[in-house]
Amino acid sequence: MRKYLLLFLALACASTSDAALQGTHRFFTGPLQNGPEVTKACTGCHEKLTNQITHTVHWNWSKNQTLNGKTVDYGKKNALGNSFCLAVPSNLPGCTSCHAGYGWQDGTFDFTKTENIDCLICHDTSGTYKKFALGGGHPVYPGEHKEYPAGKVWEPVDLVLSARSISRPSRAACGNCHFYSGGGENYKHGDLDANLDNPTPEFDVHMGAKGLTCESCHQAANHDVKGEAISVSPGSGPRAMGCADCHKGDLHKIAILNKHMKRVACQTCHIPTYAKGSPTVLSWDWSTAGKDQKAGGDALNIYDKARGDLVLGKDLTPTLMWYNGTVERVFMGDKVDPTKVVRLSAPRGNRSDPDSRIFPFKVMRAKQPYDLENNIVAVPNIIGPAESDSAYSVRFDWNKAIVAGMTAAGLPYSGKYGWIETTTVWSLNHMVVPKDKALRCQNCHGENGRIEWKGLGYDKDPRG
């Protein structure tokens, strides 16, 4: 049966246009037992495309890049620039529920097997495809019974329905992971929430325009989607993107505004606020977790036994900093000074650097564990199934969680932990307002302007 299915698909998929995709739908008749079966059927036509995916950041969660003056294989899989799950190692079955693949449970995952690629996570348009929270990238399949958290039953996906719905990636498909990263809607980035699926132009002038999708800007030559968070990248290089990719030349009728563009990023004026729809996390105190107190709070102050105290904010003014396209960061195993706030990631740049411009950022603050004797940031096992003996969310034992996490990360652990304060930065690029809503001169240079000039290296407002 599979041989005939693949033959039909090969004949139907001579083109990768939307029309050709629609023509393949009638051949997905099923039954399909799991995700890799769907991918094998796709590969019958698209072997070249699936091989492309194995070279992308979405697949590998890392790339060779120069950071802190050295060339490293670095990315989401081994970054510390994330105060939300703290780090990926030992938390893989949960973190990889947003991986573009199936089965990344531990270090034995085979990145060369194209049947592990999840085509549906990007190309499903039925709106019914959903990965299981602790499934290592798999959804719940027919015949399986899974709960997370305990008592919440996850319904099996209809793989045939999803496979027959395939088309180019939609905003919702991208948003399934990127709108909800960090544990809740808009928690992590601050400028990515579900409103972007179908916003008004006032909310986001790009996504509110007809015909534009995420892919319009985040173009994906050879399936390598352009753009990435500066927490895992310097923010420059061939995969970097910016406003000037589309908007070129002198864009303003007023000369002083065009002059500003040499030292002030477009986003600084055109994203006057962030977290306009859903609130975003501003601080996360892991040290208060484990208390037997009532969970909840209000919409902006949340306590959870497994996560501690979270403070959120809404309709926020960005933090402005100089940025030259390079990022300061702390790697796993780096020594830190626990008496100071540890900047896990921060933009490099200053007023005297001609390559620096003023950009808007969200600054995320956290209190998280570190090795008290080795003075390195801890990598704890936070997420786990109910039977886990080390996951903090199950046993509420920080020492067990850190032992498991440090072992998974290949790091030493003295057996003693303490708490450090950290910051990470998230660049703001979405929720761009129409030009008539952008900042005006007085918003920065007026008597009660939003800029803290001394923090940018000025004694006072340079305009007097």
Short mmCIF file of C-alpha atoms in Angstrom, two decimals:
data_model
loop_
_atom_site.label_atom_id
_atom_site.label_comp_id
_atom_site.label_asym_id
_atom_site.label_seq_id
_atom_site.Cartn_x
_atom_site.Cartn_y
_atom_site.Cartn_z
CA MET A 1 0.00 0.00 0.00
CA ARG A 2 2.81 2.42 0.91
CA LYS A 3 4.54 1.79 -2.44
CA TYR A 4 1.43 2.88 -4.32
CA LEU A 5 0.90 5.85 -2.01
CA LEU A 6 4.42 7.09 -2.66
CA LEU A 7 4.05 6.50 -6.40
CA PHE A 8 0.88 8.60 -6.52
CA LEU A 9 2.56 11.32 -4.48
CA ALA A 10 5.61 11.34 -6.72
CA LEU A 11 3.41 11.86 -9.77
CA ALA A 12 1.34 14.54 -8.10
CA CYS A 13 4.20 16.54 -6.59
CA ALA A 14 6.07 17.57 -9.71
CA SER A 15 5.68 21.16 -8.45
CA THR A 16 5.80 22.53 -4.90
CA SER A 17 3.24 25.24 -5.64
CA ASP A 18 0.08 25.57 -3.57
CA ALA A 19 -1.88 24.04 -6.43
CA ALA A 20 0.38 21.01 -6.42
CA LEU A 21 0.01 20.70 -2.66
CA GLN A 22 -3.74 20.76 -2.98
CA GLY A 23 -3.48 18.04 -5.61
CA THR A 24 -1.78 15.64 -3.20
CA HIS A 25 -4.48 15.75 -0.55
CA ARG A 26 -6.65 13.03 -1.98
CA PHE A 27 -3.78 10.52 -1.73
CA PHE A 28 -3.57 10.77 2.08
CA THR A 29 -6.30 8.25 2.70
CA GLY A 30 -4.75 6.55 5.72
CA PRO A 31 -4.68 5.05 8.09
CA LEU A 32 -1.56 6.86 9.34
CA GLN A 33 -0.32 5.59 12.68
CA ASN A 34 2.29 8.20 13.60
CA GLY A 35 4.10 11.31 12.47
CA PRO A 36 7.10 9.58 10.86
CA GLU A 37 4.68 7.72 8.57
CA VAL A 38 3.40 11.06 7.29
CA THR A 39 6.95 12.31 6.77
CA LYS A 40 7.96 9.19 4.84
CA ALA A 41 5.03 9.80 2.51
CA CYS A 42 6.11 13.43 2.05
CA THR A 43 9.68 12.36 1.37
CA GLY A 44 8.49 10.29 -1.58
CA CYS A 45 8.18 13.57 -3.49
CA HIS A 46 10.25 15.93 -1.40
CA GLU A 47 13.49 14.10 -0.61
CA LYS A 48 15.56 17.16 -1.53
CA LEU A 49 13.48 19.43 0.70
CA THR A 50 13.64 17.12 3.71
CA ASN A 51 17.42 16.90 3.33
CA GLN A 52 17.53 20.72 3.33
CA ILE A 53 15.77 20.80 6.68
CA THR A 54 18.51 18.75 8.35
CA HIS A 55 20.89 21.70 7.81
CA THR A 56 18.65 24.35 9.39
CA VAL A 57 18.57 25.99 12.80
CA HIS A 58 14.95 24.93 13.29
CA TRP A 59 16.15 21.33 13.07
CA ASN A 60 19.53 21.45 14.84
CA TRP A 61 18.74 24.20 17.37
CA SER A 62 22.32 25.38 16.89
CA LYS A 63 24.81 26.57 14.28
CA ASN A 64 28.52 27.27 13.99
CA GLN A 65 28.99 30.92 14.88
CA THR A 66 31.55 33.27 16.39
CA LEU A 67 30.60 34.40 19.90
CA ASN A 68 32.75 35.97 22.62
CA GLY A 69 35.65 35.81 20.17
CA LYS A 70 35.52 32.06 19.52
CA THR A 71 33.82 29.78 17.02
CA VAL A 72 31.30 27.49 18.69
CA ASP A 73 28.40 25.21 17.86
CA TYR A 74 25.78 27.17 19.76
CA GLY A 75 22.04 27.67 19.86
CA LYS A 76 18.90 26.90 21.77
CA LYS A 77 20.10 23.38 22.61
CA ASN A 78 23.01 24.62 24.77
CA ALA A 79 22.20 28.26 25.59
CA LEU A 80 21.86 29.78 29.04
CA GLY A 81 20.19 32.90 27.68
CA ASN A 82 16.74 31.70 28.69
CA SER A 83 15.34 32.23 32.20
CA PHE A 84 12.12 30.38 31.35
CA CYS A 85 13.10 26.70 31.31
CA LEU A 86 16.64 27.67 32.46
CA ALA A 87 18.27 25.35 29.90
CA VAL A 88 17.35 22.61 27.43
CA PRO A 89 19.56 19.68 28.60
CA SER A 90 17.58 17.19 30.74
CA ASN A 91 14.36 19.05 29.85
CA LEU A 92 14.26 17.78 26.28
CA PRO A 93 10.91 15.91 26.24
CA GLY A 94 9.19 19.16 27.24
CA CYS A 95 11.30 21.68 25.34
CA THR A 96 11.23 19.63 22.15
CA SER A 97 7.46 19.65 22.03
CA CYS A 98 8.20 22.67 19.84
CA HIS A 99 11.02 21.05 17.87
CA ALA A 100 10.40 20.54 14.13
CA GLY A 101 10.87 16.81 14.60
CA TYR A 102 9.78 13.62 16.34
CA GLY A 103 11.48 11.84 19.22
CA TRP A 104 14.20 14.17 20.54
CA GLN A 105 14.07 12.78 24.07
CA ASP A 106 17.80 12.71 24.91
CA GLY A 107 21.29 12.79 23.46
CA THR A 108 20.71 9.70 21.32
CA PHE A 109 18.41 11.51 18.87
CA ASP A 110 19.52 10.89 15.29
CA PHE A 111 19.52 14.17 13.35
CA THR A 112 20.36 12.37 10.09
CA LYS A 113 17.08 10.44 9.89
CA THR A 114 14.73 12.50 7.76
CA GLU A 115 11.71 10.48 8.92
CA ASN A 116 12.22 12.25 12.27
CA ILE A 117 11.30 15.56 10.60
CA ASP A 118 7.82 16.87 11.46
CA CYS A 119 6.36 18.34 8.27
CA LEU A 120 2.95 18.93 9.83
CA ILE A 121 4.10 21.32 12.54
CA CYS A 122 4.68 23.98 9.86
CA HIS A 123 2.39 22.88 7.02
CA ASP A 124 -0.81 21.76 8.77
CA THR A 125 -3.64 24.23 8.21
CA SER A 126 -6.46 22.24 9.81
CA GLY A 127 -5.80 23.89 13.16
CA THR A 128 -6.11 20.50 14.90
CA TYR A 129 -2.49 19.35 14.95
CA LYS A 130 -0.89 19.68 18.37
CA LYS A 131 2.19 18.11 19.92
CA PHE A 132 1.99 16.59 23.39
CA ALA A 133 3.60 18.74 26.10
CA LEU A 134 6.07 16.01 27.20
CA GLY A 135 6.19 13.97 24.00
CA GLY A 136 9.61 14.91 22.68
CA GLY A 137 7.92 16.29 19.58
CA HIS A 138 5.24 13.64 19.08
CA PRO A 139 1.52 14.40 19.29
CA VAL A 140 -0.88 11.96 20.94
CA TYR A 141 -1.63 9.16 18.49
CA PRO A 142 -4.80 7.06 18.07
CA GLY A 143 -5.07 4.49 20.85
CA GLU A 144 -2.88 6.42 23.28
CA HIS A 145 -4.09 7.94 26.55
CA LYS A 146 -1.95 10.80 27.84
CA GLU A 147 -2.51 13.46 30.46
CA TYR A 148 -0.65 16.65 31.26
CA PRO A 149 -0.99 17.99 33.81
CA ALA A 150 -2.61 15.13 35.68
CA GLY A 151 -6.32 15.06 34.90
CA LYS A 152 -6.07 16.93 31.59
CA VAL A 153 -6.57 14.38 28.82
CA TRP A 154 -5.02 15.16 25.43
CA GLU A 155 -7.10 14.00 22.47
CA PRO A 156 -5.34 12.03 19.70
CA VAL A 157 -4.67 13.92 16.48
CA ASP A 158 -6.24 12.98 13.18
CA LEU A 159 -3.11 12.57 11.06
CA VAL A 160 -5.05 12.04 7.83
CA LEU A 161 -6.97 15.29 8.37
CA SER A 162 -3.72 17.16 9.07
CA ALA A 163 -1.87 15.60 6.14
CA ARG A 164 -4.68 16.50 3.75
CA SER A 165 -4.64 20.12 4.96
CA ILE A 166 -1.00 20.83 4.09
CA SER A 167 -0.18 24.18 2.55
CA ARG A 168 2.39 26.94 2.96
CA PRO A 169 3.02 27.89 6.61
CA SER A 170 0.31 30.08 8.10
CA ARG A 171 0.67 32.66 10.84
CA ALA A 172 -1.10 30.26 13.20
CA ALA A 173 1.36 27.47 12.38
CA CYS A 174 4.32 29.69 13.27
CA GLY A 175 2.47 30.96 16.32
CA ASN A 176 1.79 27.48 17.71
CA CYS A 177 5.36 27.57 19.00
CA HIS A 178 6.44 31.20 18.87
CA PHE A 179 3.34 32.80 20.41
CA TYR A 180 3.45 30.46 23.42
CA SER A 181 7.16 29.98 24.10
CA GLY A 182 8.29 30.25 27.70
CA GLY A 183 5.22 28.67 29.27
CA GLY A 184 2.39 30.95 28.22
CA GLU A 185 1.12 33.31 25.54
CA ASN A 186 3.65 36.10 24.95
CA TYR A 187 5.60 35.04 28.04
CA LYS A 188 9.05 35.10 26.46
CA HIS A 189 9.45 37.67 23.70
CA GLY A 190 6.91 40.30 24.67
CA ASP A 191 6.06 41.15 21.04
CA LEU A 192 4.65 37.81 19.87
CA ASP A 193 1.15 36.83 20.87
CA ALA A 194 -1.90 35.23 19.26
CA ASN A 195 -3.28 38.61 18.20
CA LEU A 196 -0.72 38.52 15.38
CA ASP A 197 -2.66 35.71 13.73
CA ASN A 198 -5.20 38.26 12.48
CA PRO A 199 -4.53 41.72 13.88
CA THR A 200 -5.71 45.17 12.91
CA PRO A 201 -3.11 47.39 11.23
CA GLU A 202 -3.09 49.50 14.40
CA PHE A 203 -1.89 46.47 16.38
CA ASP A 204 0.72 45.41 13.82
CA VAL A 205 1.00 47.23 10.52
CA HIS A 206 2.64 44.25 8.80
CA MET A 207 0.47 41.38 9.95
CA GLY A 208 -2.55 43.66 9.64
CA ALA A 209 -1.87 44.06 5.93
CA LYS A 210 -3.54 41.80 3.40
CA GLY A 211 -1.33 39.16 1.84
CA LEU A 212 1.54 39.30 4.34
CA THR A 213 2.48 36.31 6.48
CA CYS A 214 5.40 35.60 8.77
CA GLU A 215 7.18 34.11 5.77
CA SER A 216 6.97 37.44 3.92
CA CYS A 217 9.77 38.75 6.13
CA HIS A 218 11.16 35.54 7.59
CA GLN A 219 11.98 34.12 4.21
CA ALA A 220 13.05 30.49 4.08
CA ALA A 221 15.44 29.76 1.24
CA ASN A 222 16.28 26.04 1.41
CA HIS A 223 13.89 25.81 4.38
CA ASP A 224 16.32 27.85 6.54
CA VAL A 225 14.00 30.45 8.03
CA LYS A 226 15.64 33.86 8.28
CA GLY A 227 15.87 35.59 11.65
CA GLU A 228 16.60 34.39 15.17
CA ALA A 229 16.61 35.59 18.76
CA ILE A 230 19.75 37.38 19.87
CA SER A 231 19.76 35.20 23.00
CA VAL A 232 21.15 32.41 20.78
CA SER A 233 22.82 34.45 18.02
CA PRO A 234 24.85 37.64 17.66
CA GLY A 235 21.99 39.15 15.68
CA SER A 236 24.18 39.71 12.64
CA GLY A 237 25.36 37.60 9.74
CA PRO A 238 23.66 35.96 6.75
CA ARG A 239 20.57 34.84 8.67
CA ALA A 240 20.00 38.22 10.33
CA MET A 241 17.19 40.40 9.10
CA GLY A 242 16.07 43.97 9.55
CA CYS A 243 13.71 46.67 8.37
CA ALA A 244 16.11 47.70 5.60
CA ASP A 245 15.61 44.34 3.90
CA CYS A 246 12.34 45.80 2.60
CA HIS A 247 12.47 49.51 3.42
CA LYS A 248 15.42 51.10 1.64
CA GLY A 249 16.80 54.59 1.16
CA ASP A 250 15.64 57.84 2.76
CA LEU A 251 12.21 56.87 4.03
CA HIS A 252 11.13 60.14 5.66
CA LYS A 253 10.18 63.47 4.17
CA ILE A 254 11.90 65.24 7.05
CA ALA A 255 15.70 65.19 6.76
CA ILE A 256 16.36 65.04 10.52
CA LEU A 257 14.46 61.76 10.72
CA ASN A 258 16.57 60.22 7.98
CA LYS A 259 19.64 61.40 9.88
CA HIS A 260 18.32 59.74 13.03
CA MET A 261 18.25 56.41 11.22
CA LYS A 262 22.06 56.31 11.29
CA ARG A 263 22.05 56.03 15.09
CA VAL A 264 18.47 55.08 15.97
CA ALA A 265 16.87 51.81 14.86
CA CYS A 266 13.51 51.92 13.09
CA GLN A 267 12.00 49.80 15.87
CA THR A 268 12.82 52.44 18.49
CA CYS A 269 10.26 54.87 17.08
CA HIS A 270 7.87 52.44 15.43
CA ILE A 271 7.42 50.08 18.41
CA PRO A 272 6.58 52.60 21.15
CA THR A 273 5.11 49.90 23.40
CA TYR A 274 5.12 46.12 23.64
CA ALA A 275 2.95 43.47 25.29
CA LYS A 276 -0.04 45.35 23.87
CA GLY A 277 -2.31 42.31 23.78
CA SER A 278 -1.25 39.66 26.28
CA PRO A 279 1.08 40.41 29.21
CA THR A 280 4.70 39.26 29.16
CA VAL A 281 6.95 37.94 31.94
CA LEU A 282 9.29 40.58 33.36
CA SER A 283 10.74 38.63 36.30
CA TRP A 284 10.83 35.02 37.41
CA ASP A 285 11.92 34.06 40.92
CA TRP A 286 12.65 30.33 40.97
CA SER A 287 13.88 30.52 44.58
CA THR A 288 10.31 30.77 45.92
CA ALA A 289 9.14 27.57 44.22
CA GLY A 290 8.18 24.52 46.26
CA LYS A 291 5.93 26.23 48.78
CA ASP A 292 2.63 24.62 49.68
CA GLN A 293 0.64 27.76 49.14
CA LYS A 294 -2.28 28.53 46.92
CA ALA A 295 -1.35 28.85 43.28
CA GLY A 296 -2.56 31.73 41.18
CA GLY A 297 -2.72 35.39 42.11
CA ASP A 298 -3.84 38.00 39.62
CA ALA A 299 -3.13 38.29 35.90
CA LEU A 300 0.19 40.08 36.46
CA ASN A 301 1.43 38.34 39.63
CA ILE A 302 1.41 34.57 39.49
CA TYR A 303 2.66 31.95 41.96
CA ASP A 304 3.11 28.33 41.01
CA LYS A 305 4.67 25.68 43.24
CA ALA A 306 6.69 24.26 40.34
CA ARG A 307 7.86 27.63 39.03
CA GLY A 308 7.89 30.16 41.86
CA ASP A 309 6.85 33.80 41.48
CA LEU A 310 6.27 35.41 38.10
CA VAL A 311 5.69 39.13 37.57
CA LEU A 312 4.14 40.11 34.24
CA GLY A 313 3.52 43.43 32.58
CA LYS A 314 1.31 44.86 29.85
CA ASP A 315 1.51 47.95 27.58
CA LEU A 316 5.17 48.46 28.41
CA THR A 317 7.77 51.00 27.35
CA PRO A 318 10.86 49.28 25.88
CA THR A 319 14.30 49.58 27.43
CA LEU A 320 16.61 51.43 25.03
CA MET A 321 20.23 50.31 24.63
CA TRP A 322 23.07 50.70 22.15
CA TYR A 323 23.50 47.64 19.93
CA ASN A 324 26.18 46.99 17.28
CA GLY A 325 25.04 43.56 16.16
CA THR A 326 27.10 41.56 18.66
CA VAL A 327 25.98 40.09 21.96
CA GLU A 328 27.66 39.52 25.31
CA ARG A 329 26.71 36.15 26.79
CA VAL A 330 27.51 33.55 29.42
CA PHE A 331 28.10 29.99 28.21
CA MET A 332 27.36 26.84 30.17
CA GLY A 333 30.29 26.25 32.51
CA ASP A 334 31.50 29.86 32.52
CA LYS A 335 32.51 31.25 35.89
CA VAL A 336 30.20 33.99 37.18
CA ASP A 337 30.36 36.51 40.03
CA PRO A 338 27.40 35.69 42.29
CA THR A 339 27.69 39.06 44.07
CA LYS A 340 26.59 40.86 40.90
CA VAL A 341 23.65 40.57 38.55
CA VAL A 342 24.76 38.04 35.91
CA ARG A 343 24.00 39.24 32.37
CA LEU A 344 23.31 35.96 30.59
CA SER A 345 22.85 37.91 27.37
CA ALA A 346 23.17 41.61 26.63
CA PRO A 347 23.66 43.77 23.53
CA ARG A 348 27.11 45.16 22.95
CA GLY A 349 27.55 48.76 21.82
CA ASN A 350 28.03 52.31 23.05
CA ARG A 351 27.68 55.90 21.97
CA SER A 352 31.22 56.15 20.57
CA ASP A 353 30.90 52.98 18.46
CA PRO A 354 29.96 54.04 14.90
CA ASP A 355 28.34 50.64 14.29
CA SER A 356 25.97 51.02 17.24
CA ARG A 357 22.39 52.21 17.07
CA ILE A 358 19.78 52.64 19.79
CA PHE A 359 17.40 49.66 19.82
CA PRO A 360 14.38 48.74 21.97
CA PHE A 361 14.55 45.65 24.20
CA LYS A 362 12.63 43.69 26.75
CA VAL A 363 14.85 42.97 29.77
CA MET A 364 13.96 39.78 31.61
CA ARG A 365 15.07 39.44 35.23
CA ALA A 366 15.29 36.18 37.13
CA LYS A 367 16.58 34.52 40.25
CA GLN A 368 17.89 31.07 39.45
CA PRO A 369 20.17 28.39 40.96
CA TYR A 370 23.95 28.24 40.61
CA ASP A 371 26.71 25.94 41.88
CA LEU A 372 27.77 27.52 45.15
CA GLU A 373 31.38 26.28 44.97
CA ASN A 374 32.11 26.12 41.24
CA ASN A 375 30.39 29.48 40.61
CA ILE A 376 28.69 28.32 37.42
CA VAL A 377 25.04 28.70 36.45
CA ALA A 378 23.09 25.54 37.26
CA VAL A 379 21.28 23.48 34.64
CA PRO A 380 18.38 21.85 36.52
CA ASN A 381 15.90 19.25 35.35
CA ILE A 382 12.63 21.17 35.61
CA ILE A 383 10.19 19.28 33.39
CA GLY A 384 9.32 15.63 33.69
CA PRO A 385 6.57 13.03 33.61
CA ALA A 386 4.86 11.97 36.82
CA GLU A 387 7.23 9.02 37.28
CA SER A 388 10.37 11.17 37.07
CA ASP A 389 12.63 10.97 40.11
CA SER A 390 14.58 14.15 39.35
CA ALA A 391 12.28 16.71 37.70
CA TYR A 392 11.75 19.64 40.03
CA SER A 393 8.13 20.00 38.94
CA VAL A 394 7.52 16.45 40.23
CA ARG A 395 9.77 16.01 43.32
CA PHE A 396 10.38 19.66 44.34
CA ASP A 397 13.97 18.78 45.22
CA TRP A 398 16.43 21.30 43.78
CA ASN A 399 19.48 19.19 44.55
CA LYS A 400 18.13 16.16 42.67
CA ALA A 401 17.05 18.37 39.80
CA ILE A 402 20.47 20.02 39.53
CA VAL A 403 22.34 16.70 39.70
CA ALA A 404 20.27 15.36 36.79
CA GLY A 405 20.55 18.54 34.76
CA MET A 406 24.28 19.03 35.22
CA THR A 407 24.89 15.40 34.32
CA ALA A 408 22.87 15.82 31.12
CA ALA A 409 24.83 18.98 30.28
CA GLY A 410 28.20 17.37 31.03
CA LEU A 411 29.00 19.90 33.78
CA PRO A 412 30.50 19.38 37.25
CA TYR A 413 28.35 19.94 40.33
CA SER A 414 29.68 20.40 43.87
CA GLY A 415 26.43 19.30 45.49
CA LYS A 416 25.78 22.76 46.91
CA TYR A 417 23.59 25.39 45.27
CA GLY A 418 22.65 28.99 45.90
CA TRP A 419 20.73 31.71 44.06
CA ILE A 420 21.89 34.39 41.65
CA GLU A 421 20.11 37.25 39.94
CA THR A 422 20.28 37.25 36.15
CA THR A 423 19.11 39.27 33.16
CA THR A 424 18.53 38.34 29.54
CA VAL A 425 17.44 40.56 26.66
CA TRP A 426 14.86 40.06 23.93
CA SER A 427 14.90 42.34 20.92
CA LEU A 428 11.57 43.87 19.91
CA ASN A 429 10.64 43.63 16.22
CA HIS A 430 6.89 42.99 16.08
CA MET A 431 3.76 44.97 16.97
CA VAL A 432 4.92 47.78 14.65
CA VAL A 433 2.42 50.64 14.65
CA PRO A 434 1.32 52.73 11.64
CA LYS A 435 3.47 55.77 10.96
CA ASP A 436 0.96 58.21 12.47
CA LYS A 437 1.25 56.31 15.78
CA ALA A 438 5.06 56.26 15.85
CA LEU A 439 6.98 58.33 18.40
CA ARG A 440 7.28 62.07 17.86
CA CYS A 441 10.19 64.33 18.79
CA GLN A 442 8.71 65.31 22.14
CA ASN A 443 8.30 61.66 23.18
CA CYS A 444 12.08 61.46 23.53
CA HIS A 445 13.25 65.07 23.66
CA GLY A 446 10.37 66.65 25.57
CA GLU A 447 10.41 67.64 29.23
CA ASN A 448 9.16 64.23 30.30
CA GLY A 449 10.74 62.25 27.49
CA ARG A 450 11.11 58.50 27.73
CA ILE A 451 14.90 58.34 27.26
CA GLU A 452 17.25 57.98 30.23
CA TRP A 453 20.11 59.88 28.61
CA LYS A 454 22.85 59.07 31.12
CA GLY A 455 22.26 55.38 30.58
CA LEU A 456 23.05 55.93 26.90
CA GLY A 457 26.26 57.81 27.63
CA TYR A 458 25.02 61.41 27.49
CA ASP A 459 25.20 63.97 30.31
CA LYS A 460 21.87 65.34 29.16
CA ASP A 461 19.53 65.46 26.18
CA PRO A 462 21.84 66.36 23.26
CA ARG A 463 19.16 68.69 21.95
CA GLY A 464 19.45 70.74 25.11
#
